[in-house]
Tab-separated table of C-alpha atoms and ligand atoms in Angstrom:
chain	number	residue	atom	x	y	z
A	212	MET	CA	-20.914	24.428	-193.136
A	213	THR	CA	-24.160	25.913	-191.752
A	214	GLU	CA	-24.609	25.613	-188.012
A	215	ILE	CA	-27.578	23.550	-186.781
A	216	LYS	CA	-30.265	25.745	-185.214
A	217	LYS	CA	-30.414	25.093	-181.464
A	218	HIS	CA	-33.844	24.337	-180.007
A	219	PHE	CA	-35.241	25.476	-176.634
A	220	ALA	CA	-38.674	25.640	-175.020
A	221	VAL	CA	-40.646	26.861	-172.026
A	222	ILE	CA	-42.997	24.276	-170.522
A	223	GLY	CA	-46.023	25.215	-168.418
A	224	ASN	CA	-49.787	24.923	-168.045
A	225	PRO	CA	-51.188	27.421	-168.942
A	226	ILE	CA	-48.441	28.766	-171.216
A	227	HIS	CA	-50.043	31.103	-173.775
A	228	HIS	CA	-49.252	34.166	-171.605
A	229	SER	CA	-45.508	33.354	-171.364
A	230	LEU	CA	-43.086	36.101	-172.400
A	231	SER	CA	-40.112	33.703	-172.345
A	232	PRO	CA	-40.089	33.028	-176.132
A	233	GLN	CA	-39.990	36.785	-176.826
A	234	ILE	CA	-37.257	37.367	-174.258
A	235	HIS	CA	-34.982	34.525	-175.417
A	236	ARG	CA	-35.457	35.400	-179.091
A	237	ALA	CA	-34.512	39.017	-178.301
A	238	PHE	CA	-31.367	37.900	-176.423
A	239	ALA	CA	-30.446	35.592	-179.324
A	240	ARG	CA	-30.980	38.341	-181.939
A	241	GLU	CA	-28.797	40.748	-179.988
A	242	ASN	CA	-26.007	38.164	-179.907
A	243	GLY	CA	-26.313	36.983	-183.506
A	244	LEU	CA	-27.555	33.496	-182.535
A	245	ASP	CA	-30.125	31.694	-184.645
A	246	ILE	CA	-32.254	29.760	-182.138
A	247	HIS	CA	-35.680	28.138	-182.134
A	248	TYR	CA	-37.574	28.768	-178.857
A	249	GLU	CA	-41.175	27.646	-178.439
A	250	ALA	CA	-43.847	27.551	-175.734
A	251	ILE	CA	-45.047	24.025	-174.892
A	252	LEU	CA	-48.320	23.366	-173.119
A	253	SER	CA	-47.823	20.163	-171.118
A	254	PRO	CA	-50.878	18.252	-169.854
A	255	LEU	CA	-50.848	18.477	-166.050
A	256	ASP	CA	-50.103	14.758	-165.599
A	257	GLN	CA	-47.632	14.503	-168.497
A	258	PHE	CA	-44.689	16.725	-167.522
A	259	LYS	CA	-42.143	13.886	-167.466
A	260	ASN	CA	-43.258	12.576	-170.882
A	261	THR	CA	-43.212	16.100	-172.296
A	262	VAL	CA	-39.596	16.562	-171.204
A	263	HIS	CA	-38.511	13.167	-172.541
A	264	THR	CA	-40.136	13.930	-175.898
A	265	LEU	CA	-38.210	17.205	-176.053
A	266	ILE	CA	-34.975	15.366	-175.257
A	267	THR	CA	-35.575	12.930	-178.139
A	268	GLN	CA	-36.130	15.997	-180.341
A	269	LYS	CA	-32.590	17.108	-179.348
A	270	LEU	CA	-33.523	20.211	-177.379
A	271	ILE	CA	-30.584	21.826	-175.605
A	272	GLY	CA	-32.618	23.140	-172.699
A	273	ALA	CA	-36.007	24.226	-171.393
A	274	ASN	CA	-37.459	26.734	-168.988
A	275	VAL	CA	-40.105	25.440	-166.608
A	276	THR	CA	-42.950	27.479	-165.208
A	277	LEU	CA	-46.103	26.917	-163.141
A	278	PRO	CA	-47.074	24.333	-162.017
A	279	PHE	CA	-44.082	22.125	-162.875
A	280	LYS	CA	-41.096	23.575	-160.978
A	281	LYS	CA	-41.225	20.908	-158.238
A	282	GLU	CA	-41.655	18.089	-160.779
A	283	ALA	CA	-38.722	19.454	-162.752
A	284	TYR	CA	-36.668	19.259	-159.562
A	285	GLN	CA	-37.639	15.578	-159.154
A	286	LEU	CA	-36.836	14.827	-162.788
A	287	ALA	CA	-33.390	16.443	-162.867
A	288	THR	CA	-30.496	14.042	-162.321
A	289	THR	CA	-28.098	16.794	-161.142
A	290	HIS	CA	-28.907	20.113	-159.452
A	291	SER	CA	-27.274	23.510	-159.083
A	292	SER	CA	-26.928	24.625	-155.455
A	293	HIS	CA	-29.781	27.152	-155.824
A	294	ALA	CA	-32.106	24.462	-157.226
A	295	ARG	CA	-31.118	21.995	-154.500
A	296	ILE	CA	-31.862	24.481	-151.725
A	297	ALA	CA	-35.142	25.701	-153.269
A	298	GLU	CA	-36.128	22.120	-154.215
A	299	ALA	CA	-37.528	23.678	-157.400
A	300	VAL	CA	-36.184	24.017	-160.932
A	301	ASN	CA	-37.026	26.656	-163.560
A	302	THR	CA	-34.236	25.883	-166.063
A	303	LEU	CA	-33.260	22.492	-167.470
A	304	GLU	CA	-30.114	21.693	-169.394
A	305	PHE	CA	-30.027	18.457	-171.399
A	306	ASN	CA	-26.514	17.115	-171.580
A	307	ASP	CA	-25.895	13.583	-172.920
A	308	ASN	CA	-27.712	11.375	-170.415
A	309	GLU	CA	-27.916	14.061	-167.754
A	310	ILE	CA	-30.782	16.433	-166.964
A	311	ILE	CA	-29.295	19.334	-165.047
A	312	GLY	CA	-31.743	21.414	-162.998
A	313	HIS	CA	-31.109	25.073	-162.151
A	314	ASN	CA	-33.140	27.706	-160.360
A	315	THR	CA	-32.508	31.236	-161.644
A	316	ASP	CA	-35.503	32.979	-160.001
A	317	GLY	CA	-33.551	34.198	-156.968
A	318	ILE	CA	-30.659	35.461	-159.071
A	319	GLY	CA	-33.212	37.231	-161.297
A	320	LEU	CA	-34.902	38.953	-158.366
A	321	VAL	CA	-31.670	40.071	-156.730
A	322	ARG	CA	-30.254	41.413	-160.029
A	323	ASP	CA	-33.435	43.349	-160.688
A	324	LEU	CA	-33.368	44.863	-157.195
A	325	GLU	CA	-29.667	45.642	-157.094
A	326	GLN	CA	-28.733	46.425	-160.703
A	327	ASN	CA	-31.948	47.758	-162.247
A	328	LEU	CA	-33.564	49.347	-159.191
A	329	ASN	CA	-30.330	50.296	-157.453
A	330	THR	CA	-31.556	48.783	-154.162
A	331	HIS	CA	-28.712	46.943	-152.457
A	332	LEU	CA	-29.736	44.337	-149.921
A	333	LYS	CA	-26.665	44.236	-147.679
A	334	HIS	CA	-27.535	45.302	-144.099
A	335	LYS	CA	-31.156	46.035	-145.114
A	336	LYS	CA	-34.364	44.876	-143.415
A	337	ILE	CA	-36.431	42.833	-145.844
A	338	LEU	CA	-39.987	41.522	-145.610
A	339	LEU	CA	-40.949	38.629	-147.894
A	340	ILE	CA	-44.703	38.032	-148.156
A	341	GLY	CA	-45.769	34.571	-149.365
A	342	ALA	CA	-44.624	31.013	-148.803
A	343	GLY	CA	-45.258	29.394	-152.172
A	344	GLY	CA	-42.760	28.275	-154.793
A	345	ALA	CA	-41.765	31.816	-155.759
A	346	ALA	CA	-40.945	32.826	-152.173
A	347	GLU	CA	-39.027	29.641	-151.456
A	348	GLY	CA	-37.130	29.975	-154.733
A	349	VAL	CA	-35.661	33.386	-153.885
A	350	ILE	CA	-34.804	33.133	-150.179
A	351	TYR	CA	-31.294	31.719	-150.562
A	352	SER	CA	-30.322	34.397	-153.099
A	353	ILE	CA	-31.576	37.110	-150.718
A	354	LEU	CA	-29.637	35.585	-147.803
A	355	GLU	CA	-26.460	35.489	-149.923
A	356	LYS	CA	-26.628	39.297	-150.107
A	357	LYS	CA	-26.420	39.465	-146.292
A	358	PRO	CA	-29.341	41.688	-145.323
A	359	SER	CA	-29.422	42.413	-141.575
A	360	GLU	CA	-32.834	40.800	-141.332
A	361	LEU	CA	-35.152	38.723	-143.506
A	362	THR	CA	-38.694	38.447	-142.181
A	363	LEU	CA	-41.125	35.936	-143.653
A	364	THR	CA	-44.899	36.188	-143.529
A	365	ASN	CA	-47.786	34.412	-145.217
A	366	ARG	CA	-51.572	34.111	-145.022
A	367	THR	CA	-51.026	30.521	-143.818
A	368	ILE	CA	-48.337	31.338	-141.292
A	369	GLU	CA	-47.402	27.691	-140.633
A	370	LYS	CA	-45.896	27.528	-144.118
A	371	SER	CA	-43.572	30.425	-143.248
A	372	ASN	CA	-42.477	28.526	-140.127
A	373	VAL	CA	-41.643	25.448	-142.218
A	374	ILE	CA	-39.502	27.550	-144.586
A	375	GLN	CA	-37.801	29.311	-141.672
A	376	ASN	CA	-36.825	25.956	-140.161
A	377	LYS	CA	-35.453	24.770	-143.483
A	378	MET	CA	-33.516	27.961	-144.263
A	379	ASP	CA	-32.255	28.813	-140.793
A	380	VAL	CA	-28.937	27.017	-141.267
A	381	HIS	CA	-28.217	29.144	-144.359
A	382	ALA	CA	-29.353	32.343	-142.596
A	383	LYS	CA	-26.917	31.600	-139.755
A	384	SER	CA	-24.076	30.991	-142.198
A	385	PHE	CA	-24.660	34.457	-143.720
A	386	ASP	CA	-25.267	36.026	-140.294
A	387	VAL	CA	-28.828	37.051	-141.183
A	388	ASN	CA	-31.603	37.272	-138.629
A	389	LEU	CA	-34.356	35.121	-140.216
A	390	ASN	CA	-37.743	35.393	-138.528
A	391	VAL	CA	-41.471	35.011	-139.074
A	392	ILE	CA	-44.251	37.454	-138.213
A	393	ASP	CA	-48.005	37.366	-138.672
A	394	ILE	CA	-48.400	40.503	-140.745
A	395	ALA	CA	-52.162	40.707	-140.118
A	396	LYS	CA	-51.589	40.920	-136.383
A	397	CYS	CA	-48.223	42.561	-135.999
A	398	PRO	CA	-47.808	46.204	-135.035
A	399	HIS	CA	-46.192	48.617	-137.465
A	400	GLN	CA	-42.603	47.638	-138.283
A	401	TYR	CA	-39.887	49.202	-140.429
A	402	PHE	CA	-38.644	47.438	-143.573
A	403	ASP	CA	-36.434	48.791	-146.372
A	404	VAL	CA	-37.664	46.339	-148.988
A	405	ILE	CA	-41.095	44.649	-148.978
A	406	ILE	CA	-41.498	41.878	-151.549
A	407	ASN	CA	-44.896	40.506	-152.498
A	408	ALA	CA	-44.295	36.904	-153.565
A	409	THR	CA	-47.945	35.873	-153.231
A	410	SER	CA	-50.299	35.236	-156.113
A	411	ALA	CA	-52.883	37.625	-154.585
A	412	SER	CA	-52.209	40.196	-157.309
A	413	LEU	CA	-53.315	37.720	-160.000
A	414	SER	CA	-56.884	38.233	-158.776
A	415	ASP	CA	-56.066	41.748	-157.506
A	416	ASP	CA	-56.889	40.702	-153.924
A	417	ALA	CA	-55.607	43.112	-151.281
A	418	LEU	CA	-53.179	41.679	-148.743
A	419	HIS	CA	-54.385	42.041	-145.171
A	420	MET	CA	-51.679	44.220	-143.732
A	421	ASP	CA	-51.296	47.618	-142.150
A	422	PRO	CA	-50.573	50.170	-144.942
A	423	LYS	CA	-48.348	52.016	-142.473
A	424	ILE	CA	-45.743	49.375	-143.263
A	425	PHE	CA	-44.980	51.367	-146.454
A	426	HIS	CA	-43.074	54.638	-146.160
A	427	GLY	CA	-41.015	57.086	-148.202
A	428	GLY	CA	-37.810	55.089	-147.712
A	429	SER	CA	-39.174	51.685	-148.723
A	430	LEU	CA	-39.251	49.793	-151.990
A	431	ALA	CA	-42.421	47.730	-152.496
A	432	TYR	CA	-41.770	45.005	-155.050
A	433	ASP	CA	-44.516	42.852	-156.572
A	434	MET	CA	-43.304	39.705	-158.366
A	435	MET	CA	-46.452	39.867	-160.490
A	436	TYR	CA	-45.946	41.765	-163.739
A	437	GLY	CA	-47.975	43.302	-166.520
A	438	LYS	CA	-50.176	45.604	-164.466
A	439	GLU	CA	-50.138	48.081	-161.584
A	440	THR	CA	-51.481	45.988	-158.702
A	441	SER	CA	-53.482	47.068	-155.619
A	442	TYR	CA	-50.360	46.255	-153.603
A	443	MET	CA	-48.301	48.686	-155.678
A	444	ASN	CA	-51.014	51.353	-155.516
A	445	GLN	CA	-51.302	51.016	-151.747
A	446	ALA	CA	-47.521	51.364	-151.345
A	447	LYS	CA	-47.374	54.319	-153.730
A	448	SER	CA	-50.063	56.161	-151.764
A	449	LYS	CA	-47.746	56.003	-148.729
A	450	GLY	CA	-44.819	57.471	-150.671
A	451	SER	CA	-43.003	54.161	-151.247
A	452	ARG	CA	-41.083	53.395	-154.450
A	453	VAL	CA	-42.725	50.520	-156.317
A	454	SER	CA	-41.809	47.953	-158.950
A	455	ASP	CA	-43.502	45.020	-160.604
A	456	GLY	CA	-41.666	41.750	-161.387
A	457	LEU	CA	-40.990	42.264	-165.090
A	458	GLY	CA	-37.310	42.956	-164.449
A	459	MET	CA	-37.055	39.740	-162.408
A	460	LEU	CA	-38.615	37.786	-165.263
A	461	VAL	CA	-36.095	39.142	-167.772
A	462	GLU	CA	-33.136	38.713	-165.381
A	463	GLN	CA	-34.002	35.083	-164.566
A	464	ALA	CA	-34.230	34.469	-168.319
A	465	ALA	CA	-30.840	36.140	-168.807
A	466	GLU	CA	-29.284	33.736	-166.303
A	467	ALA	CA	-30.885	30.763	-168.116
A	468	PHE	CA	-29.528	32.163	-171.406
A	469	PHE	CA	-26.071	32.331	-169.822
A	470	ILE	CA	-26.331	28.701	-168.657
A	471	TRP	CA	-27.199	27.512	-172.175
A	472	HIS	CA	-25.076	29.838	-174.342
A	473	HIS	CA	-22.343	31.084	-171.958
A	474	ILE	CA	-23.195	34.651	-173.000
A	475	LYS	CA	-24.518	37.344	-170.663
A	476	PRO	CA	-27.200	39.187	-172.642
A	477	HIS	CA	-28.112	42.855	-172.124
A	478	THR	CA	-31.398	43.048	-170.276
A	479	LYS	CA	-32.274	46.756	-170.081
A	480	SER	CA	-33.533	47.162	-173.655
A	481	VAL	CA	-35.558	43.934	-173.403
A	482	ILE	CA	-37.222	45.097	-170.162
A	483	GLU	CA	-38.025	48.460	-171.780
A	484	SER	CA	-39.433	46.883	-174.944
A	485	LEU	CA	-41.733	44.571	-172.945
A	486	ARG	CA	-42.866	47.407	-170.699
A	487	VAL	CA	-44.318	49.381	-173.609
A	488	LEU	CA	-46.330	46.437	-174.989
B	298	NDP	P1	-47.931	29.514	-155.265
B	298	NDP	O1	-49.290	29.097	-155.712
B	298	NDP	O2	-46.883	28.493	-155.027
B	298	NDP	O3	-48.056	30.353	-153.885
B	298	NDP	C1	-49.041	31.307	-153.732
B	298	NDP	C2	-48.786	32.152	-152.471
B	298	NDP	O4	-49.664	33.272	-152.502
B	298	NDP	C3	-49.025	31.428	-151.158
B	298	NDP	O5	-48.126	31.925	-150.216
B	298	NDP	C4	-50.468	31.854	-150.824
B	298	NDP	O6	-50.755	31.861	-149.459
B	298	NDP	C5	-50.431	33.280	-151.310
B	298	NDP	N1	-51.776	33.830	-151.629
B	298	NDP	C6	-52.547	33.476	-152.679
B	298	NDP	N2	-53.686	34.233	-152.669
B	298	NDP	C7	-53.590	35.065	-151.595
B	298	NDP	C8	-54.437	36.079	-151.055
B	298	NDP	N3	-55.620	36.382	-151.629
B	298	NDP	N4	-54.009	36.765	-149.960
B	298	NDP	C9	-52.824	36.450	-149.392
B	298	NDP	N5	-51.967	35.507	-149.849
B	298	NDP	C10	-52.354	34.811	-150.945
B	298	NDP	O7	-47.455	30.603	-156.339
B	298	NDP	P2	-45.954	31.028	-156.661
B	298	NDP	O8	-45.255	31.185	-155.361
B	298	NDP	O9	-45.351	30.126	-157.661
B	298	NDP	O10	-46.141	32.446	-157.398
B	298	NDP	C11	-46.467	33.621	-156.658
B	298	NDP	C12	-46.431	34.834	-157.591
B	298	NDP	O11	-45.105	35.100	-158.044
B	298	NDP	C13	-47.283	34.687	-158.869
B	298	NDP	O12	-47.984	35.909	-159.064
B	298	NDP	C14	-46.259	34.491	-159.969
B	298	NDP	O13	-46.716	34.979	-161.221
B	298	NDP	C15	-45.110	35.344	-159.437
B	298	NDP	N6	-43.790	34.949	-159.998
B	298	NDP	C16	-43.100	35.885	-160.708
B	298	NDP	C17	-41.863	35.590	-161.238
B	298	NDP	C18	-41.126	36.633	-162.015
B	298	NDP	O14	-40.148	36.275	-162.691
B	298	NDP	N7	-41.499	37.893	-161.924
B	298	NDP	C19	-41.250	34.256	-161.059
B	298	NDP	C20	-42.043	33.347	-160.255
B	298	NDP	C21	-43.287	33.695	-159.764
B	298	NDP	P3	-51.298	30.511	-148.711
B	298	NDP	O15	-50.068	29.711	-148.435
B	298	NDP	O16	-51.972	31.025	-147.509
B	298	NDP	O17	-52.232	29.832	-149.682
């Protein structure tokens, strides 16, 4: 008896740029699975209907990208702990009458840092720039790795304060010093890992911060992928190691693949193949 092809999708708006179909098809090929994975452009006010249509079409699961991660959280009937804490969902699992919401962004970032870039977070001093969905989605996973300090900063500093208040209980439970600084005003400080989780690189805007923050011992990570950003160039000029967010993208997809198929795919060759495109 031939097995029925399992269907998956990534939902976003815009969606044409998404690498998720390529990544999931590559994982499936490597593991001998015959899947159908498509990119779905949802009208901005139709996310819920789009998901329900996919459920009637018997999809097994869907990835969710901008700007629907918060709506996906609202729509899910059950949440993983990472999704509950981030209040955002990037992976949906459709299971009988349940819609299970997961958030694999933080796991993806931490795996890229620790496994691909060999940068372990335990006892390190980390600066996270940005207070949007991407920043909020990764904080708990960073805290779980028990850095000595996690400092938050953002152009609109009040948003960092809101996140600090929300996450402080988790920081305390992992014994991490969670604080907020205004990077535009603060004097030079030392960080081991500096993560750009803003969307400034999309328009190649420079972040207003002292370049002295970068040094030979730091890793400057930009969640943006697909190009060398001004942020990465600035860090490189100060001797810092740099990385874009392509590895995070592939690792978060790998965790979604594991949720749906219970198989951990190899990520290295997929990252390398996308990097040469
Ligand atoms: P949001 O729109 O939710 O947040 C945007 C953030 O960027 C806010 O903190 C905003 O600050 C800040 N910002 C925007 N423009 C500037 C600027 N010119 N200078 C300083 N700060 C600025 O976006 P997301 O959090 O969802 O996404 C952020 C980035 O992360 C995107 O580039 C996205 O592609 C990337 N990403 C990558 C992933 C990966 O797998 N590699 C996964 C998820 C996201 P303010 O609050 O002041 O407006």
